[in-house]
mmCIF file of C-alpha atoms and ligand atoms in Angstrom:
data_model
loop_
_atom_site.group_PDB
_atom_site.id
_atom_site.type_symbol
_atom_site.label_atom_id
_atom_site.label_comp_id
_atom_site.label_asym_id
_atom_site.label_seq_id
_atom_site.Cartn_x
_atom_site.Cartn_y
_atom_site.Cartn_z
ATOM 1 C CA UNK A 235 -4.813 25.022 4.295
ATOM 2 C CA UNK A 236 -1.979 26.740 6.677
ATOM 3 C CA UNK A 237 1.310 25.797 7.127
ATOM 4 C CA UNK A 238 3.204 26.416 10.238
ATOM 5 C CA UNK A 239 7.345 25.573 11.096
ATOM 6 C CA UNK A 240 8.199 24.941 14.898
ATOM 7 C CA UNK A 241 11.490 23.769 16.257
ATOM 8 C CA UNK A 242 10.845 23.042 19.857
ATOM 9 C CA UNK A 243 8.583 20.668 21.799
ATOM 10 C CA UNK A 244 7.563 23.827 23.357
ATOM 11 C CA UNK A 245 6.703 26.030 19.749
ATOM 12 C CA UNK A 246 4.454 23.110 18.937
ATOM 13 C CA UNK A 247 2.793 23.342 22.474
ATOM 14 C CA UNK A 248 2.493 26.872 21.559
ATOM 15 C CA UNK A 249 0.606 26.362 18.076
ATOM 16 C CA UNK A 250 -1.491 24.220 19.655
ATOM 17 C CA UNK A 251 -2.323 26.677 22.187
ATOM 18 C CA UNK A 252 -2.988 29.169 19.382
ATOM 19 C CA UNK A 253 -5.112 26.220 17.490
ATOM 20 C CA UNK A 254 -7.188 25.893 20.603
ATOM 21 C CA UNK A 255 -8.585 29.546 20.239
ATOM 22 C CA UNK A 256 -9.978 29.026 17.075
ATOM 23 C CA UNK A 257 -11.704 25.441 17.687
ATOM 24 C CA UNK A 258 -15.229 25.106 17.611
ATOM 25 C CA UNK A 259 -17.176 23.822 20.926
ATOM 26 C CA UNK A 260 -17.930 20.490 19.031
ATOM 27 C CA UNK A 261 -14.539 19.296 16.417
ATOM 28 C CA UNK A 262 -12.590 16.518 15.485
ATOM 29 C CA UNK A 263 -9.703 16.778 14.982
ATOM 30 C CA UNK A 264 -7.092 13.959 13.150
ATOM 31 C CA UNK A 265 -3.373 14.382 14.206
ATOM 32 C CA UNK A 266 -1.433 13.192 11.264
ATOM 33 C CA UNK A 267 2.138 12.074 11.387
ATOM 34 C CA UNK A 268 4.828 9.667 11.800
ATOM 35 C CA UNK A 269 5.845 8.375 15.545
ATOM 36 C CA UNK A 270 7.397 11.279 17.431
ATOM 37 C CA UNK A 271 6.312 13.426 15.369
ATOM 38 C CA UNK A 272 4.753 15.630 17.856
ATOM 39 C CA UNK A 273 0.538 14.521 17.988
ATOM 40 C CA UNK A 274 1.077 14.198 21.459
ATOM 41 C CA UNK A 275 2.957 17.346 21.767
ATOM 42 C CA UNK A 276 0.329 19.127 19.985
ATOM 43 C CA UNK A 277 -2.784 17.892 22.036
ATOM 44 C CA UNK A 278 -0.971 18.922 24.966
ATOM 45 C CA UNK A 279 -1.038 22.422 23.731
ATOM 46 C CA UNK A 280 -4.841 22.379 22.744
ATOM 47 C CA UNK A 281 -5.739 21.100 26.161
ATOM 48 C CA UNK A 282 -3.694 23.911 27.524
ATOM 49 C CA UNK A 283 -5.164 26.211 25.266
ATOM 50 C CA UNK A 284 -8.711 25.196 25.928
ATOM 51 C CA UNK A 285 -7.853 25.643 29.531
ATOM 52 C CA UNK A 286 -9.430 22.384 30.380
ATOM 53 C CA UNK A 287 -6.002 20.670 32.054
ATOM 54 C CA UNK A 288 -1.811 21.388 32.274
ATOM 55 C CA UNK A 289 -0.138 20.409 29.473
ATOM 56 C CA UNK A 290 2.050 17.963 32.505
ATOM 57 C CA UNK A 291 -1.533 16.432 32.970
ATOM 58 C CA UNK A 292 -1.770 14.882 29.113
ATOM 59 C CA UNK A 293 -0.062 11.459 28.826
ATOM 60 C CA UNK A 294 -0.326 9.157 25.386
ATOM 61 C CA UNK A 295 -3.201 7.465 25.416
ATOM 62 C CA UNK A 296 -1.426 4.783 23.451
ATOM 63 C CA UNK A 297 -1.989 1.888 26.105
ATOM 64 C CA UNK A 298 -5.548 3.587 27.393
ATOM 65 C CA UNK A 299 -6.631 4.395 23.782
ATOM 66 C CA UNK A 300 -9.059 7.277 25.138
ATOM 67 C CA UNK A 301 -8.173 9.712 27.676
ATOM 68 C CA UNK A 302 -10.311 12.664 28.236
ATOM 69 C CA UNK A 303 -9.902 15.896 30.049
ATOM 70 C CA UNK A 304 -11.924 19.006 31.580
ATOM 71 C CA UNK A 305 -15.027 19.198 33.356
ATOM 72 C CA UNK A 306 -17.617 21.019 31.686
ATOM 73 C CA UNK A 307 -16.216 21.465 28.416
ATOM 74 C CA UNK A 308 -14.781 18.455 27.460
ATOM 75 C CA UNK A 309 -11.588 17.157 25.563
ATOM 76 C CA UNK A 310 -11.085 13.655 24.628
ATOM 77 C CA UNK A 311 -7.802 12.318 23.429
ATOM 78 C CA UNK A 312 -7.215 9.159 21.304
ATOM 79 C CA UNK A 313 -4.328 6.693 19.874
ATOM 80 C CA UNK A 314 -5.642 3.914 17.537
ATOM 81 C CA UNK A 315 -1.952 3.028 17.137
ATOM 82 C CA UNK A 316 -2.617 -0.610 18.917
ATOM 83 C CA UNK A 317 -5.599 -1.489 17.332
ATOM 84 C CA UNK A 318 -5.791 -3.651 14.998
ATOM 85 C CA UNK A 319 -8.813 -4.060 13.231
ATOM 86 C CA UNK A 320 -12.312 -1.860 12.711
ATOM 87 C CA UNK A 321 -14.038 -4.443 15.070
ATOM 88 C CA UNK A 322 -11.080 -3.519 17.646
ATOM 89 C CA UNK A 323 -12.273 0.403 16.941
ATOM 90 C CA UNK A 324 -16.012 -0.701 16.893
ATOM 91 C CA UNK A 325 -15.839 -1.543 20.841
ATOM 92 C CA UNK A 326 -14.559 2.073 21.936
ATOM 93 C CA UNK A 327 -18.013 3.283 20.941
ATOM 94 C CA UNK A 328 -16.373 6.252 18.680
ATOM 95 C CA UNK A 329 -19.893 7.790 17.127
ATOM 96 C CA UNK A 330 -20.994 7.959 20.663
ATOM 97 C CA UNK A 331 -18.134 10.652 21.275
ATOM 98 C CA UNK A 332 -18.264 11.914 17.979
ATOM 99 C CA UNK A 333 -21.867 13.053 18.893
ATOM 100 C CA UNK A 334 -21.093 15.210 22.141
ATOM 101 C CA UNK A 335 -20.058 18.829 22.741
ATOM 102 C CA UNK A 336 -16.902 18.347 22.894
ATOM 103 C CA UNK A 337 -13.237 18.318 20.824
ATOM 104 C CA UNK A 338 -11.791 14.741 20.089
ATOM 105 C CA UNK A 339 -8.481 14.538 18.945
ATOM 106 C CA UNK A 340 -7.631 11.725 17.710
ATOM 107 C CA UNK A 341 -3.702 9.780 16.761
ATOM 108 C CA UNK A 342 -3.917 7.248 13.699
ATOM 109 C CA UNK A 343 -7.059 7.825 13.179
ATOM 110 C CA UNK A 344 -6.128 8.108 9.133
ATOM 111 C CA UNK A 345 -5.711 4.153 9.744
ATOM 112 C CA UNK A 346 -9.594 3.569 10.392
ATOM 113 C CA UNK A 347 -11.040 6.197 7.794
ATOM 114 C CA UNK A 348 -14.309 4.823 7.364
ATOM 115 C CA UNK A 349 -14.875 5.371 11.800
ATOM 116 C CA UNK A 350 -13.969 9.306 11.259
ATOM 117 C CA UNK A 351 -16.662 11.339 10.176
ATOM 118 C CA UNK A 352 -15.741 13.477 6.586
ATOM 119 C CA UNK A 353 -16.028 17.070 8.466
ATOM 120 C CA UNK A 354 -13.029 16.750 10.692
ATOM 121 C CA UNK A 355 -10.604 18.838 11.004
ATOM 122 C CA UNK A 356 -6.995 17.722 10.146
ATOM 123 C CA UNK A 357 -3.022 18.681 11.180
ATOM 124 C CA UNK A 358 -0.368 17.026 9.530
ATOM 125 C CA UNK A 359 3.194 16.809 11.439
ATOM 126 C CA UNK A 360 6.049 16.365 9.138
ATOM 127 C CA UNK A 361 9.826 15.567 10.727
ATOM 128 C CA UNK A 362 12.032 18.078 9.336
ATOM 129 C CA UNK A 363 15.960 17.950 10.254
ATOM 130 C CA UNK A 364 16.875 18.902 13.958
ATOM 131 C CA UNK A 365 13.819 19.403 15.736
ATOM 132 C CA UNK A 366 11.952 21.123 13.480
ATOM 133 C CA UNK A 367 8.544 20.212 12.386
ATOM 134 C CA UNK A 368 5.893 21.618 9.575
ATOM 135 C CA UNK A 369 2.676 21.540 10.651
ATOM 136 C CA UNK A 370 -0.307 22.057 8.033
ATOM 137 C CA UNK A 371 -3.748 22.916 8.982
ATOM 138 C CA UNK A 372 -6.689 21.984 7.025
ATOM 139 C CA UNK A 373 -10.465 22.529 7.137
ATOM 140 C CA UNK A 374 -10.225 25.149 10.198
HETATM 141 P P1 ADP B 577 3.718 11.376 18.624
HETATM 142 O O1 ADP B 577 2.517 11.512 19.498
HETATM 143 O O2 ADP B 577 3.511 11.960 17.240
HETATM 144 O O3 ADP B 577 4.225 9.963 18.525
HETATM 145 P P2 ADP B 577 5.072 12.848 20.701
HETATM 146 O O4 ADP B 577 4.405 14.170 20.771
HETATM 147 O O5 ADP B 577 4.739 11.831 21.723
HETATM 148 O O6 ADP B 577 4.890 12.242 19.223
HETATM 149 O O7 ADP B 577 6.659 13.019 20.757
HETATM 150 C C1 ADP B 577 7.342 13.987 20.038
HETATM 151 C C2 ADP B 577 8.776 13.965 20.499
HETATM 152 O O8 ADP B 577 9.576 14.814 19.690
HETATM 153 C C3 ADP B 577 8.922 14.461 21.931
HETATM 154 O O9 ADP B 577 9.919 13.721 22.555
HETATM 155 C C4 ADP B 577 9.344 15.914 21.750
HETATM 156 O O10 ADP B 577 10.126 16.386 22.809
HETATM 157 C C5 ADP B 577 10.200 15.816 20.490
HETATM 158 N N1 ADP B 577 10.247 17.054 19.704
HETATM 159 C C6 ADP B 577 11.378 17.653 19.275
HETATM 160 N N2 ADP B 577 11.105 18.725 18.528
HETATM 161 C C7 ADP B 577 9.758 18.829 18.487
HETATM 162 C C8 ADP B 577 8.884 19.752 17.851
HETATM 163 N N3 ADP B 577 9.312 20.774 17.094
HETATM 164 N N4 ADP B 577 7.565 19.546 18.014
HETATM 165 C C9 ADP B 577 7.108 18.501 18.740
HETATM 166 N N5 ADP B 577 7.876 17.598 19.356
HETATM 167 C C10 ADP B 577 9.216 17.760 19.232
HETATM 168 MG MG1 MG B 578 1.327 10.080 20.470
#
């Protein structure tokens, strides 16, 4: 487990960038934390890191629930935030992603444990006062 402290929108772009060297080809990876907290923030910067798109290219996928990114190598981005129930999550065909060569991140994904397999990678965004925000790393 690592800890990190940012205090920009733009230091947690950069620790994702920095994350983004040290993913696998093939991870998943839960973003963990309140709204605004920054999950967004961070995928931006993993997406910029893996070189696959500009940061000003990644939206929330809150409304489109999957968004996905790169040609090649592949980035997919997901908010569970609006669904409801596991039959809701059944229908976006998750294990089907889960099974490519590719990094998932994933928002609220914590909500639908039993969809998420057990060797994912997690980072946990805590609000801290002003703009700051801890960031822990575990299982990369
Ligand atoms: P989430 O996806 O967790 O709901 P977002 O990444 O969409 O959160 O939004 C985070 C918001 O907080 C943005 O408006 C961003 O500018 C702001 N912010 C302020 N400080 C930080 C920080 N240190 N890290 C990330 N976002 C920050
Ligand atoms: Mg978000």
């Amino acid at each position: 487990m690592r800890t990190f402290e940012t205090d920009s929108e733009e230091g947690t772009i950069a620790l994702g960038v920095e994350l983004a060297r040290e993913l696998p080809p093939k991870a998943i990876v839960l973003l963990v934390g309140n709204l605004g907290a920054g999950k967004t923030t961070l995928a931006m910067g993993i997406v910029k890191g893996r070189r696959v798109a500009e940061p000003d290219e990644v939206s929330s996928p809150t409304f489109t629930l999957i968004h996905e990114y790169g040609g090649g190598n592949k980035i997919y981005h997901i908010d569970l935030y609006r669904l409801d129930t596991a039959r809701d999550v059944a229908t976006l065909g998750l294990e089907e992603l889960f099974d490519r060569e590719a990094i998932v991140l994933i928002e609220w994904g914590e909500r639908f444990p039993e969809f998420i397999p057990p060797q994912h990678i997690e980072v946990r965004i805590a609000q801290l006062p002003d703009d700051r925000r801890r960031i822990t790393v575990l299982n990369l």
